[in-house]
Short mmCIF file of N, CA, C and O in Angstrom, two decimals:
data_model
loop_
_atom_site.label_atom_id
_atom_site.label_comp_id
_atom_site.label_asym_id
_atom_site.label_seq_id
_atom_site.Cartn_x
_atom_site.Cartn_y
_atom_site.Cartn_z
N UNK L 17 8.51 136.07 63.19
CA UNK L 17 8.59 137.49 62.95
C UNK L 17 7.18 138.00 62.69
O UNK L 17 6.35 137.38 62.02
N UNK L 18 7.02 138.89 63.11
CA UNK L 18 5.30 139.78 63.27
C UNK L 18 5.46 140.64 61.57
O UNK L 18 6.24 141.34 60.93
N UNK L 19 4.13 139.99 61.47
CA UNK L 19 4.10 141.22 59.93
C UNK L 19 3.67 142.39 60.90
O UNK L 19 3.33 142.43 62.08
N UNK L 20 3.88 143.54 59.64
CA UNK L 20 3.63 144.41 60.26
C UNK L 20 1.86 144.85 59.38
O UNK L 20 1.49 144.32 58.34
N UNK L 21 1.18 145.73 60.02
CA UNK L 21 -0.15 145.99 59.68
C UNK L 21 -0.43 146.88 59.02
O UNK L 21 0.09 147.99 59.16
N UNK L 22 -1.37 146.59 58.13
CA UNK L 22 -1.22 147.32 56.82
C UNK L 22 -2.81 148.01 56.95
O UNK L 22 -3.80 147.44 57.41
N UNK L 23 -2.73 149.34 56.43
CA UNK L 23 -4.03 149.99 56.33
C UNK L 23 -4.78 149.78 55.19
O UNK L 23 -4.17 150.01 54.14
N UNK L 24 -6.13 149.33 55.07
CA UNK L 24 -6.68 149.20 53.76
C UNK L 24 -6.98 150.71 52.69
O UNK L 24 -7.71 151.68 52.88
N UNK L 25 -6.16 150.37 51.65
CA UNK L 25 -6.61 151.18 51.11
C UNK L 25 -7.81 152.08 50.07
O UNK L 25 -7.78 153.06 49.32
N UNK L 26 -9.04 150.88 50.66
CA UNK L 26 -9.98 151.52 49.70
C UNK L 26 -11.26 151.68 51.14
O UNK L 26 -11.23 151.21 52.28
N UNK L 27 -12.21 152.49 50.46
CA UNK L 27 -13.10 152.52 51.47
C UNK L 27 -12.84 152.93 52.74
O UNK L 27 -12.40 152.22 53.65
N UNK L 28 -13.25 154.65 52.84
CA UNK L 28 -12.46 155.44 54.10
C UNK L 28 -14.45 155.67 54.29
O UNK L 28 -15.40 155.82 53.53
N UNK L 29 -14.18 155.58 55.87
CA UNK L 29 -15.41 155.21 56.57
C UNK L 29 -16.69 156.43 56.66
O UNK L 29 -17.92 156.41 56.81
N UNK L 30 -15.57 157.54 56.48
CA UNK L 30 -16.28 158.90 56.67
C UNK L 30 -16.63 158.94 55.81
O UNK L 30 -17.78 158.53 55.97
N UNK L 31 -16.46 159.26 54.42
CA UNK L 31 -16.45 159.53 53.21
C UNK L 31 -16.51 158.76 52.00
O UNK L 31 -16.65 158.99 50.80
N UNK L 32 -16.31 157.29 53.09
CA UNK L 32 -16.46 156.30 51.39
C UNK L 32 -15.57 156.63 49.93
O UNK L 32 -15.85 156.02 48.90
N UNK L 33 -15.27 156.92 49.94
CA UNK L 33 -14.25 157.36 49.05
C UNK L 33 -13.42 155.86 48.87
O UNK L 33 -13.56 155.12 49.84
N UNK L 34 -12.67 155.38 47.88
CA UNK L 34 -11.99 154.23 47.79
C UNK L 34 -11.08 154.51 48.16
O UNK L 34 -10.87 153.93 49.23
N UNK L 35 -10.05 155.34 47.78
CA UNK L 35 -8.82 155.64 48.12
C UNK L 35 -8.72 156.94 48.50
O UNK L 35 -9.51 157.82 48.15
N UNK L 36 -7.52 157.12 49.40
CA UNK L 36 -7.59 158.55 50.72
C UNK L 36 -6.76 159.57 49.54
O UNK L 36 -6.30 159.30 48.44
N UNK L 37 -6.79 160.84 50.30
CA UNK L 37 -6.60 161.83 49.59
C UNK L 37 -5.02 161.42 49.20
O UNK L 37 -4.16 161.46 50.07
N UNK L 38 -4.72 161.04 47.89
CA UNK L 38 -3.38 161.12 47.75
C UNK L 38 -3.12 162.33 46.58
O UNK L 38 -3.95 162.57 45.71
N UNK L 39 -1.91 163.00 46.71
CA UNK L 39 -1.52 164.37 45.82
C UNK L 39 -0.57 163.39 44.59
O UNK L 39 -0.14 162.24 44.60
N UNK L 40 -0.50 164.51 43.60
CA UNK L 40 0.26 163.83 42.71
C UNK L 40 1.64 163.95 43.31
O UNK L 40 1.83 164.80 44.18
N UNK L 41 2.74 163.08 42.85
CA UNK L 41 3.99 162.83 43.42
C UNK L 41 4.15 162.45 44.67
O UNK L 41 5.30 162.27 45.09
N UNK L 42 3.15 162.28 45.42
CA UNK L 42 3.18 161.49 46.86
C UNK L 42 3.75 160.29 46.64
O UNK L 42 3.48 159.75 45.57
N UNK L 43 4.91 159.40 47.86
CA UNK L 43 5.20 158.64 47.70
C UNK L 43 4.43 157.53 48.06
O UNK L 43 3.66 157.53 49.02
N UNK L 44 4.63 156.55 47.29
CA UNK L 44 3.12 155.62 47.66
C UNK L 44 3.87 153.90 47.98
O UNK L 44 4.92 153.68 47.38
N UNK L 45 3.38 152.93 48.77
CA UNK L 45 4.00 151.34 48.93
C UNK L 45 2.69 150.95 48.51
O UNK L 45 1.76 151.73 48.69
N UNK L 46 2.44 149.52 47.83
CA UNK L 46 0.83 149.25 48.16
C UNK L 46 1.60 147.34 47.95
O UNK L 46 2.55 146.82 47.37
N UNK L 47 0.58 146.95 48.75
CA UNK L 47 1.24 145.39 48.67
C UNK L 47 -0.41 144.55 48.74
O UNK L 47 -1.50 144.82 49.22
N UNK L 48 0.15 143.47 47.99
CA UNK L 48 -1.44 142.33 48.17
C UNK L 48 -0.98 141.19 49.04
O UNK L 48 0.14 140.81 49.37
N UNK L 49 -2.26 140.73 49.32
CA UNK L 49 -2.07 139.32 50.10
C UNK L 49 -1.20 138.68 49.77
O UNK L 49 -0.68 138.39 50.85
N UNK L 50 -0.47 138.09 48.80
CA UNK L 50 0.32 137.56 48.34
C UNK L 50 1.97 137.87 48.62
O UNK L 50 2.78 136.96 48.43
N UNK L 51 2.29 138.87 48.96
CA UNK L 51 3.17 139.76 49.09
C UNK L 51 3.84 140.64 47.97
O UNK L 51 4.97 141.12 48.00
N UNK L 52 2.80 140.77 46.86
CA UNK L 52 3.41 141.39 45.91
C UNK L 52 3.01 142.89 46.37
O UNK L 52 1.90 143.34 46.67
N UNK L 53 4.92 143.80 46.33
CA UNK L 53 4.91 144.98 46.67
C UNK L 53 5.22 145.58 45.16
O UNK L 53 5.71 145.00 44.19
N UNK L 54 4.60 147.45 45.35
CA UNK L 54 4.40 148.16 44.15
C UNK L 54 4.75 149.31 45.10
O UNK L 54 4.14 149.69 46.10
N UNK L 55 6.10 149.88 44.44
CA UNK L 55 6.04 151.41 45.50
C UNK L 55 6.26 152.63 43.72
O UNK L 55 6.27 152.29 42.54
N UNK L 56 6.37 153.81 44.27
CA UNK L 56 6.69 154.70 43.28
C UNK L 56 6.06 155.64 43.74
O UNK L 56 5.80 155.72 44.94
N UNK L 57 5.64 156.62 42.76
CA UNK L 57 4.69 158.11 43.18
C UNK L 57 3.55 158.19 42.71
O UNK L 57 3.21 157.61 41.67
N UNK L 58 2.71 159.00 43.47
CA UNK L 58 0.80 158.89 42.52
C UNK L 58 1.62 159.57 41.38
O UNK L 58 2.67 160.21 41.42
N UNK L 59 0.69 159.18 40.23
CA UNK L 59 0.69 159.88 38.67
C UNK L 59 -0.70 160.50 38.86
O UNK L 59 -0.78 161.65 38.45
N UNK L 60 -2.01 159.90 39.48
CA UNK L 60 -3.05 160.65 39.30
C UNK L 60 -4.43 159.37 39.89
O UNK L 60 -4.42 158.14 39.78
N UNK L 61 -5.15 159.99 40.31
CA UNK L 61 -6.44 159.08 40.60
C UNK L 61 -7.48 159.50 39.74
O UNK L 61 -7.65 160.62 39.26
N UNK L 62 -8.22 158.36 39.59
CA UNK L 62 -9.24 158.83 38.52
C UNK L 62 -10.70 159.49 39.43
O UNK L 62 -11.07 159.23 40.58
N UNK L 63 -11.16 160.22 38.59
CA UNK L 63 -12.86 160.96 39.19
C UNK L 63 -12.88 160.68 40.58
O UNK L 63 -12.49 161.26 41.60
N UNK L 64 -13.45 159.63 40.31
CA UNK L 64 -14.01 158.67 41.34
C UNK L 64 -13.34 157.90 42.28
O UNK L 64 -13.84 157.21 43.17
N UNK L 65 -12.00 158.11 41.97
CA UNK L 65 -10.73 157.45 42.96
C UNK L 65 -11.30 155.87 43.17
O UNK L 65 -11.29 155.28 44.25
N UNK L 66 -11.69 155.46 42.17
CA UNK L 66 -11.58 153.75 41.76
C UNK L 66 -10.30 153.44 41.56
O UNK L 66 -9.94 152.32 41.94
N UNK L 67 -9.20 154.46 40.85
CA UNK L 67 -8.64 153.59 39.56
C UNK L 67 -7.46 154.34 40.39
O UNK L 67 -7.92 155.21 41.13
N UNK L 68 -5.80 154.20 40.48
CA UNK L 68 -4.96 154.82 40.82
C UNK L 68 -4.06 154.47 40.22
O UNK L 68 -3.63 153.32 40.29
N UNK L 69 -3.32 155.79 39.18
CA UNK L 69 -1.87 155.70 38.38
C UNK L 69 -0.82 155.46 39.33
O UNK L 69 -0.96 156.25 40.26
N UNK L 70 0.57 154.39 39.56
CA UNK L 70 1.62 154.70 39.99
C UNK L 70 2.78 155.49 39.26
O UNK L 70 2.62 155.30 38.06
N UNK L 71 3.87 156.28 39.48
CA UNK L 71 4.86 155.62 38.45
C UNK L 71 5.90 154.79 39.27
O UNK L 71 6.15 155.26 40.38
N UNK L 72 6.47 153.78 38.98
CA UNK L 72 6.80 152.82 39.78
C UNK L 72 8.70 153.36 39.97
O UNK L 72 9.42 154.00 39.20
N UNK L 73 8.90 152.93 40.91
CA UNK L 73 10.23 153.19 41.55
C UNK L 73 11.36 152.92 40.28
O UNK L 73 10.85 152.45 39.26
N UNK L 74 12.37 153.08 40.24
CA UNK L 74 14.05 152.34 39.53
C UNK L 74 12.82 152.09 37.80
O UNK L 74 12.71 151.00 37.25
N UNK L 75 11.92 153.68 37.18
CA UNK L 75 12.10 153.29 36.16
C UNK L 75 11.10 152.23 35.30
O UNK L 75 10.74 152.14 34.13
N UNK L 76 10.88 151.59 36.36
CA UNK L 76 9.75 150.41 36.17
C UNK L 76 8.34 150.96 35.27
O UNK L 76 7.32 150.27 35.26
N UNK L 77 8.39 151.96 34.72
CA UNK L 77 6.98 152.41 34.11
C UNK L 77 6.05 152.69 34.97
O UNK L 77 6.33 153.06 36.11
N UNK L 78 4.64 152.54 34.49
CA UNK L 78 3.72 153.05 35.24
C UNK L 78 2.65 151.50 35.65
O UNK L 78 2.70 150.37 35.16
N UNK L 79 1.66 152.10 36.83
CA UNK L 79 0.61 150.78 36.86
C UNK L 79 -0.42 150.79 37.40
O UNK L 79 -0.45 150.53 38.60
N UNK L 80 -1.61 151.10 36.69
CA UNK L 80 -2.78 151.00 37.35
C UNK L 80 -3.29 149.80 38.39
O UNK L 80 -3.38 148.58 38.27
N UNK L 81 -3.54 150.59 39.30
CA UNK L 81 -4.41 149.91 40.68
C UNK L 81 -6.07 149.95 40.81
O UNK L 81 -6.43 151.11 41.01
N UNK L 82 -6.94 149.21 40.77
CA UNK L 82 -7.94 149.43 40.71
C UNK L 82 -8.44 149.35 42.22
O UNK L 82 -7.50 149.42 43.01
N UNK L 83 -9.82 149.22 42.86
CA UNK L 83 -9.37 149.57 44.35
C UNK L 83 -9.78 148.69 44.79
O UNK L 83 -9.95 148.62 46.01
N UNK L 84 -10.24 147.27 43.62
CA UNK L 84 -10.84 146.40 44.23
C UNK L 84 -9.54 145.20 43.74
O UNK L 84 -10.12 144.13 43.91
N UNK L 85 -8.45 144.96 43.36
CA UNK L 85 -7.59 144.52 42.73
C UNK L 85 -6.41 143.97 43.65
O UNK L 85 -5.33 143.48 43.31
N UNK L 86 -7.07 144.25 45.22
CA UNK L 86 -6.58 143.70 46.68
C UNK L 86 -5.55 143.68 47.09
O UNK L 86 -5.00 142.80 47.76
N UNK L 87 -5.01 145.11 46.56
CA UNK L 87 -3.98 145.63 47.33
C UNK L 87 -4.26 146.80 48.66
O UNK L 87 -5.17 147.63 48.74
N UNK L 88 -3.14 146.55 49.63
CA UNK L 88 -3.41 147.98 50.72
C UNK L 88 -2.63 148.53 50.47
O UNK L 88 -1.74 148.13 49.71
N UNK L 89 -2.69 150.15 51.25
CA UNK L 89 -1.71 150.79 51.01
C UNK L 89 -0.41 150.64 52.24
O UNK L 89 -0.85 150.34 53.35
N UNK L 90 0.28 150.73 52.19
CA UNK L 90 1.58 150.32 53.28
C UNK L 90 2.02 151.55 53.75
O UNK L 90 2.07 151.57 54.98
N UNK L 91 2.38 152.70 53.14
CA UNK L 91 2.47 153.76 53.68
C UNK L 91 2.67 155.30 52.58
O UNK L 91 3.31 155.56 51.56
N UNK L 92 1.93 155.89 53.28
CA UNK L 92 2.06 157.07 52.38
C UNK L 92 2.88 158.32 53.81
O UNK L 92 2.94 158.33 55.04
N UNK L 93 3.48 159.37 52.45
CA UNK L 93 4.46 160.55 53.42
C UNK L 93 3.47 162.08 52.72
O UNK L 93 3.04 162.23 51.58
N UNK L 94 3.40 162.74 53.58
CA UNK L 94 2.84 163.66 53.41
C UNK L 94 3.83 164.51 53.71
O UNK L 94 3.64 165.73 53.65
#
C-alpha cells in the first residue's frame, strides 16, 4: 500500500516562514515519521510561527508543536 505524501510543514520557500498561514479554528492533521498522528484546530501560532497551539480532537486538551519537533502537516481546509 502507497503512503500517501505529506507536505512539510515548516519552512515555506517564499517567505521562510515555519509554518503556512494557518487561522485560528482551522482544521489541522500533523503526523511524524513515526506515525504519530495529532489532528484538532489551530488555538494560535506564536510571533514567529515557531511554536503552534492545537486543540486536539474528542477533547484530548491542547499541544504544542514546535516546527522543528518533526512533524508535517497532512492536511489543512480552508
Amino acid at each position: 500500500m502507497a503512503r500517501p505524501i505529506h507536505h512539510r510543514a515548516f519552512i515555506d520557500p517564499e517567505n521562510h516562514q515555519v509554518w503556512p498561514v494557518l487561522a485560528k479554528n482551522d482544521p489541522v492533521a500533523l503526523i511524524n515519521d513515526r506515525g504519530w498522528r495529532l489532528s484538532g484546530r489551530v488555538e494560535t501560532l506564536s510571533h514567529d510561527r515557531q511554536c503552534l497551539w492545537i486543540q486536539l480532537d474528542s477533547g484530548m486538551g491542547r499541544q504544542l508543536i514546535h516546527h522543528q519537533d518533526g512533524f508535517v502537516l497532512e492536511h489543512t481546509a480552508h
